[in-house]
Backbone as a ProteinNet text record, in pm:
[ID]
protein_1_A
[PRIMARY]
MKVVSILTASTLFVAGAAVAQDTAPPAADTQPATEAAEPAPATPAPESAATPAPVTDAEVDLFALAAKKVQDIAGDETLDQTAKQAAMATAVQETGLDPQRFNEIATAIQTDQALNERVQLAAAKHAQPTELAEPSPEPTEDPTEEPSPQMSE
[TERTIARY]
-1659.4	-1535.7	-1560.6	-1682.6	-1717.3	-1712.1	-1756.8	-1755.2	-1613	-1518.4	-1379.1	-1326.1	-1356.2	-1308.5	-1364.7	-1492.2	-1556	-1499	-1480.5	-1426.4	-1284.9	-1206.4	-1068.8	-1066.9	-1148.4	-1153.7	-1206.5	-1308.1	-1366.2	-1268.9	-1186.6	-1089.4	-993.4	-960.2	-869.3	-927.6	-1059.3	-1123.1	-1116.3	-1150.4	-1150.2	-1008.3	-913.9	-774.8	-727.4	-762	-722.7	-783.5	-909.3	-975.7	-917.9	-889.5	-834.9	-694.7	-615	-479.6	-485.9	-576.4	-589	-629.2	-711	-754.5	-645.2	-560	-459.3	-326	-311.1	-183.9	-160.6	-44.2	-6.9	118.2	133	253.4	376	491.7	612.6	657.8	716.8	765.1	887.9	899.7	1013.5	1138.9	1252.5	1379.4	1430	1432.3	1472.5	1619.2	1688.4	1828.7	1917.5	2011.1	2100.2	2183.7	2212.8	2285.4	2431	2486.7	2627.9	2654.1	2553.6	2572.9	2564.1	2641.4	2635.9	2509.3	2433.9	2309.1	2339.2	2276.1	2291	2200.7	2243.6	2155.2	2029.5	1918.8	1791.4	1789	1734.1	1725.3	1630.6	1667	1582.9	1457.6	1344.1	1217.9	1151.1	1099.4	1032.3	904.2	870.4	747.2	629	520.4	402	358.4	308.2	269.4	161.9	71.3	-37.4	12	126.3	178.2	227.6	289.2	342.1	233.2	163.5	58.8	-67	-171.9	-293.8	-352.3	-420.4	-485	-589.6	-618	-721.8	-854.3	-928.4	-1054.4	-1166.3	-1236.5	-1345.8	-1470	-1564.8	-1690.8	-1764.3	-1757.6	-1823.3	-1760.6	-1627.4	-1559.6	-1593.5	-1606.2	-1644.4	-1782.2	-1873.9	-2009.3	-2008.5	-1934.7	-1925.3	-1858.2	-1755.7	-1685.7	-1781.1	-1858.9	-1951.6	-2055	-2105.1	-2202.1	-2138.2	-2018.8	-1948.1	-1914.9	-1872.9	-1836.6	-1957.1	-2073.6	-2196.5	-2222.8	-2207.5	-2228.9	-2125	-2000.2	-1892	-1919.3	-1965.8	-1997.1	-2107.6	-2210.7	-2320.5	-2270.6	-2185.1	-2130.8	-2041.9	-1961.2	-1871.9	-1950.8	-2070.4	-2152.8	-2235.1	-2229.6	-2307.4	-2239.6	-2299.7	-2241.5	-2258.2	-2339.3	-2361.8	-2252	-2164.6	-2058.6	-1924.4	-1843.4	-1707.2	-1619.3	-1494.6	-1405.4	-1384.8	-1366.4	-1343	-1464.3	-1582.1	-1705.1	-1725.4	-1691.7	-1704.8	-1613.5	-1489	-1394.6	-1443.4	-1491.7	-1541.3	-1663.7	-1753.8	-1875.1	-1842.2	-1745	-1705.3	-1644.1	-1556.5	-1494.6	-1600.8	-1695.8	-1804.5	-1890	-1921.7	-2004.5	-1937	-1807	-1733.1	-1737.2	-1711.5	-1711.8	-1849.7	-1955.6	-2091.9	-2126.2	-2059.7	-2085.2	-2018.3	-1925	-1852.2	-1715	-1676.7	-1546.4	-1453.6	-1333.4	-1233.5	-1190.2	-1177.8	-1136.3	-1003.6	-911.1	-782.9	-804.9	-890.9	-920	-993.8	-1084.1	-1154	-1052.2	-953.9	-851.1	-765.7	-734.8	-657	-732.7	-862	-943.2	-953.5	-974.3	-984.5	-856.1	-743.1	-615.3	-602	-643.2	-629.2	-715.7	-834.6	-921.9	-865.8	-769.3	-708.5	-618.2	-564.4	-472.8	-523.7	-620.9	-673.5	-808.1	-805.8	-926.2	-1036	-1000.4	-1101	-1169.6	-1092.9	-1150.4	-1237.4	-1191.7	-1268.4	-1405.8	-1409.1	-1535.5	-1625.4	-1566.3	-1644.8	-1708.8	-1632.3	-1684.2	-1795.4	-1777	-1880.1	-2010.1	-1998.5	-2118.6	-2188.8	-2111.8	-2169.9	-2233.1	-2168.5	-2222.7	-2354.1	-2360.8	-2484.3	-2595.5	-2560	-2658.9	-2716.1	-2630.8	-2677.6	-2757.3	-2733.9	-2806.2	-2943.3	-2960.6	-3085.4	-3208.1	-3207.4	-3330.3	-3387.4	-3304.2	-3356.5	-3419.5	-3366.9	-3423.4	-3554	-3562.4	-3682.2	-3792	-3760.4	-3858.2	-3961.7	-3931.5	-4026.1	-4142.6	-4264.7	-4379.7	-4402.1	-4440.7	-4472	-4619.3	-4651.9	-4792.4	-4875.8	-4970.1	-5059.8	-5202.5	-5295.2	-5434.7	-5477.4	-5546.4	-5590.9	-5741.3	-5781.8	-5923.5	-5947.8	-6057.3	-6092.4	-6163.7	-6103.7	-6166.1	-6296.7	-6322.2	-6447.7	-6560.3	-6527	-6627.8	-6704	-6836.3	-6918.7	-6921.1	-6925	-6931.6	-7061.7	-7053.2	-7173.5	-7266.3	-7396.3	-7491.3	-7499.7	-7506.8	-7518.8	-7666.1	-7701	-7840.9	-7862.8	-7966.3	-7998	-8131.6	-8146.4	-8270.6	-8332.7
4824.1	4756.5	4609.2	4576.3	4438.3	4356.1	4415	4346.4	4307.2	4397	4369.7	4253.8	4250.1	4141.8	4008.1	4006.6	3883	3840	3936.4	3902.8	3849.3	3907.3	3861.7	3718.1	3688.8	3552.5	3456.2	3497.3	3412.5	3388.5	3486.5	3473.7	3359.5	3339.5	3230.5	3096.7	3081.2	2957.6	2941.5	3046.1	3040.2	3024	3090.2	3079.3	2935.5	2868.8	2728.9	2642.4	2665.1	2586.9	2619.1	2745.4	2784.6	2729.1	2731.1	2677.1	2527.4	2460.5	2316	2283	2367.2	2343.1	2374.6	2470.6	2515.4	2442.3	2355.6	2289	2186	2193.8	2098.2	2024.9	1898.1	1826.2	1887.7	1884.1	1943.6	1863.7	1933.6	1868.5	1785.2	1670.5	1581.9	1640.8	1622	1672.2	1572.9	1613.7	1524	1538.3	1631	1655.7	1560	1490.5	1400.4	1479.3	1416	1482.5	1508.6	1435.4	1451.5	1574.3	1622.7	1741.4	1867	1965.7	2093.3	2166.5	2207.7	2278.3	2424.6	2476.7	2618.9	2696.3	2812.3	2890.4	2931.1	2923.7	2960.8	3111.2	3155.1	3299.5	3362.3	3478.6	3548.7	3598.2	3561.7	3608.3	3697.1	3808.7	3897	3832.1	3862.2	3810.2	3870.8	3795.5	3852.7	3979.2	4072.3	4201.4	4185.3	4087.5	4070.2	4022.6	3956.6	3909.2	4025.8	4124.6	4238	4341.4	4379.4	4479.6	4426.4	4400.6	4350.6	4454.8	4405.3	4494.5	4578.5	4697.6	4780	4703.4	4726.4	4656.4	4737.1	4674.5	4741.7	4746.8	4831.7	4839.3	4705.9	4638.8	4508.4	4407.2	4410.5	4318.8	4350.5	4477.9	4516.9	4459.8	4471.4	4420.7	4268.5	4200.2	4054	4011.4	4085.2	4053.9	4065.8	4173.5	4193.8	4081.5	4042.9	3934.2	3802.4	3774.3	3650.9	3649.9	3763.8	3772.4	3743.8	3790.3	3763.3	3613.3	3548.8	3404	3330.4	3374	3312.4	3329.7	3446.4	3474.1	3380.9	3361.7	3272.8	3128.9	3084.6	2948.7	2934.3	3035.5	3030.8	3014.5	3069.7	3060.4	2933.4	2848.9	2725	2621	2594.2	2501	2355.3	2327.3	2189.3	2136.8	2225.7	2185.2	2177.9	2077.2	2073	2165.4	2185.6	2281.7	2248.1	2121.4	2081.8	2114.6	2083.3	2112	2262.5	2337.7	2483.4	2540.5	2493.4	2544.7	2516.7	2396.3	2360.7	2444.7	2461.3	2539.2	2686	2739.1	2878.9	2900.3	2810.8	2823.7	2816.4	2725.4	2712.6	2838.5	2890.9	3011.7	3129.2	3143.2	3252.6	3234.8	3113.9	3088.2	3110.5	3076.6	3094.9	3241.9	3331	3474	3524.2	3443.3	3484.6	3541	3537.2	3588.6	3470.8	3477.6	3373.4	3375.5	3259	3258.6	3330.4	3320.1	3389.9	3541.4	3589.7	3733.4	3776.3	3692.2	3719.4	3741.8	3653.8	3665.2	3789.8	3824.8	3947	4069.9	4074.5	4189.1	4191.9	4075.5	4068.6	4117.3	4086.1	4133.3	4283.7	4330.9	4473.3	4561.8	4516.1	4602.2	4625.6	4545.6	4565.4	4687.9	4726.8	4841.3	4956.8	4932.4	5035	5084.4	5199	5251.8	5282.5	5336.8	5369.7	5242.9	5138.2	5010.8	4951.9	4962.2	4913.4	4980.7	5112.1	5186	5143.6	5122.4	5076.7	4941.1	4851.7	4718.4	4728.5	4813.6	4828.5	4883.9	4979.5	5032.4	4923.7	4844.3	4735.3	4630.8	4601.3	4504.3	4555.2	4684.1	4742.8	4734.3	4754.2	4745.3	4603.7	4503.5	4364.8	4328.2	4396.6	4368.4	4434.3	4544.6	4620	4541	4468.7	4401.9	4308.6	4240.4	4150.8	4229.4	4347.6	4429.2	4494.4	4532.8	4598	4498.9	4371.8	4271.5	4248.6	4287.2	4268.5	4365.6	4312.4	4401.6	4489.5	4611.4	4701.1	4684.5	4689	4669.9	4790.2	4763.8	4868.6	4817	4905.7	4860.7	4822.6	4711.8	4666.8	4681.7	4741.3	4755.3	4698.1	4630.1	4573.3	4681.8	4728.3	4836.7	4795.2	4666.4	4622	4612.3	4620.7	4609.6	4741.4	4730.4	4851.1	4895	5025.6	5072.9	5026.8	4996.3	4950.8	5070.1	5047.6	5159.9	5199.4	5328.7	5378.6	5400.9	5371.9	5389.8	5533.5	5588.9	5725.5	5726.4	5803	5809.7	5943.2
-2268.7	-2238.5	-2210	-2159.6	-2131.8	-2260.2	-2370.1	-2498.8	-2535.2	-2515.1	-2550	-2467.2	-2338.3	-2252.6	-2297	-2327.5	-2372.3	-2506.4	-2595.9	-2727.4	-2716.2	-2628.2	-2611.5	-2561.1	-2462	-2409.5	-2514.6	-2587.3	-2690.5	-2804.2	-2832.8	-2941	-2913.1	-2788.3	-2754.1	-2795.9	-2781.2	-2823.1	-2974.1	-3045.2	-3191	-3242.6	-3179.5	-3223.3	-3213.7	-3106.3	-3091.8	-3200.1	-3231.1	-3335.5	-3472.2	-3496.4	-3626.5	-3645.3	-3540.5	-3550.6	-3575	-3507.4	-3525.9	-3669.1	-3730.3	-3867.4	-3967.1	-3937.4	-4032.9	-4019.8	-3921.6	-3900.6	-4009.9	-4075	-4179.4	-4134.1	-4173.8	-4133.5	-4198.7	-4131.5	-4189.5	-4311.3	-4407.1	-4528.5	-4494.5	-4559.1	-4534	-4596.6	-4532.4	-4584.2	-4688.6	-4814.7	-4922.6	-4958.1	-4897	-4929.5	-4849.3	-4915.3	-4841	-4740.3	-4629	-4521.4	-4557.9	-4654.2	-4687.6	-4772.3	-4844.4	-4928.7	-4843.2	-4879.4	-4807.8	-4849.8	-4754.7	-4784.5	-4811.6	-4915.2	-4945.3	-4851.5	-4807.8	-4720.6	-4797.1	-4728.6	-4790.7	-4811.6	-4924.5	-4946.6	-4844.3	-4799.6	-4702.6	-4772.4	-4717.9	-4774.7	-4672	-4716.2	-4620.4	-4569.6	-4447.1	-4388.9	-4462.2	-4472.2	-4536.6	-4463.9	-4540.3	-4483.5	-4376.7	-4395.8	-4300.9	-4164.8	-4159.7	-4031.8	-3946.8	-4009.5	-3935.4	-3909.6	-4013.1	-4002.5	-4069.7	-3992.6	-4055.2	-4150.2	-4250.5	-4346.3	-4273.6	-4325.2	-4263.3	-4257.3	-4152.6	-4131.8	-4196.5	-4289.9	-4360.1	-4271.3	-4309	-4234.9	-4239.6	-4354.6	-4368	-4272.3	-4259.6	-4168.3	-4022.9	-3990.7	-3854.9	-3823.4	-3918.5	-3899.5	-3883.5	-3970.2	-3961.5	-3831.3	-3791.2	-3666.8	-3547.9	-3543.6	-3432.2	-3427.1	-3543.2	-3550	-3505.9	-3556.7	-3520.3	-3371.5	-3319	-3177.5	-3088.8	-3129.7	-3053.7	-3050.6	-3166	-3172	-3087.1	-3096.2	-3018.6	-2869.4	-2831.3	-2690.8	-2641.9	-2723.7	-2686	-2668.2	-2759.6	-2751.5	-2628.2	-2599.1	-2482.9	-2353.1	-2349.3	-2229.8	-2220.6	-2322.4	-2324	-2235.2	-2121	-2024	-2065.8	-2166.9	-2208.9	-2300.4	-2350	-2442.3	-2370.8	-2406.2	-2353.5	-2437.6	-2395.3	-2462.4	-2609.5	-2640.9	-2779.8	-2865.5	-2814.7	-2888.6	-2903.2	-2798.6	-2805.5	-2913.1	-2916.9	-3016.1	-3157.2	-3180	-3313.1	-3348.4	-3252.7	-3277.2	-3302.5	-3229.7	-3248.5	-3386.3	-3427.1	-3559.4	-3668.3	-3651.9	-3749.2	-3750.7	-3632.7	-3624.2	-3693.4	-3673.9	-3738.1	-3889.3	-3935.9	-4080.3	-4140.7	-4067.1	-4117.6	-4139.3	-4068.4	-4088.9	-4216	-4269.1	-4388.8	-4358	-4231.3	-4189.4	-4162.8	-4216.1	-4194.9	-4048	-3981.8	-3841.1	-3816.5	-3909.8	-3893.2	-3893.8	-3982.8	-3988.8	-3861.9	-3814	-3688.7	-3576.8	-3569	-3465.1	-3483.3	-3609	-3635.2	-3585.4	-3614.3	-3572.2	-3419.8	-3358.8	-3212.6	-3146.6	-3205.7	-3152.6	-3172.6	-3289.2	-3321.7	-3232.5	-3194.4	-3113.1	-2973.5	-2934	-2802.3	-2799.1	-2914.2	-2918.3	-3003.7	-3089	-3179.7	-3126.2	-3057.9	-2994.1	-3095.5	-3210.6	-3312.2	-3362.3	-3385.8	-3430.5	-3320.6	-3197.6	-3083.9	-3079.4	-3099.1	-3097.9	-3213.3	-3330.8	-3446.4	-3418.1	-3356.5	-3324.9	-3220.8	-3120.5	-3017.6	-3076.2	-3169	-3234.6	-3314.9	-3386.6	-3465.6	-3374.3	-3262.1	-3167.2	-3108.7	-3079.6	-3027.3	-3130.7	-3256.1	-3363.7	-3371.5	-3354	-3359.1	-3234.7	-3124.9	-3001.5	-3000.4	-3072.9	-3070.4	-3112.9	-3224.3	-3266.1	-3160.9	-3083.7	-2982.2	-2867.6	-2838.7	-2732.1	-2776.5	-2902.7	-2953.4	-2985.7	-2992.2	-3030.5	-2920.9	-2798.1	-2689.8	-2707.4	-2709.4	-2729.5	-2607	-2633.7	-2523.4	-2489.5	-2361.8	-2324.1	-2367.8	-2453.6	-2501.7	-2490.8	-2461.3	-2458.8	-2600.5	-2608.2	-2740.1	-2750.6	-2858.5	-2887.9	-3025.1	-3038.7	-3167.5	-3246.7	-3357.8	-3433.8	-3500.5	-3511.3	-3573.9	-3473	-3346.7	-3242.2	-3230.4	-3224.7	-3212.6	-3067.1	-3046.2	-2907.5	-2842.6	-2715.8	-2646	-2623.8	-2643.1	-2625.7	-2478.5	-2457	-2320.8	-2291.7	-2171.8	-2133	-2090.4	-2140.8	-2100.2	-2030.1	-1925.6	-1851	-1856.4
[MASK]
+++++++++++++++++++++++++++++++++++++++++++++++++++++++++++++++++++++++++++++++++++++++++++++++++++++++++++++++++++++++++++++++++++++++++++++++++++++++++

């Protein structure tokens, strides 16, 4: 559950950076004010806005990797908020996951228990290599060294 809390907090940073990158200036109104404007045709909202696409195993893996990087950046006390947001967005993109998709998945894991479990398993998988990398203390013997002769009396 700790992973979910950290991911949720980290998502806020990435969301801010992603929104800042995706913001476009509004289009200028070219229609004269004296003409009667026709009502715009109703267009359905994109499907992804209402219901995000199913999350693939590859996306779960990328999300877990990106979330780990985002978590590390969030804990970096040497960076200010602006630098953290930029670094987080870059870290997410470097994993191959779009920041918007990262945010969609982060939002979905808050309500989708099965997805949450998949992400936690993937996060544990990414955490394992660093834990296993520590050498275990074992006695070392040089196999080329000859045994020392014992004295017999």
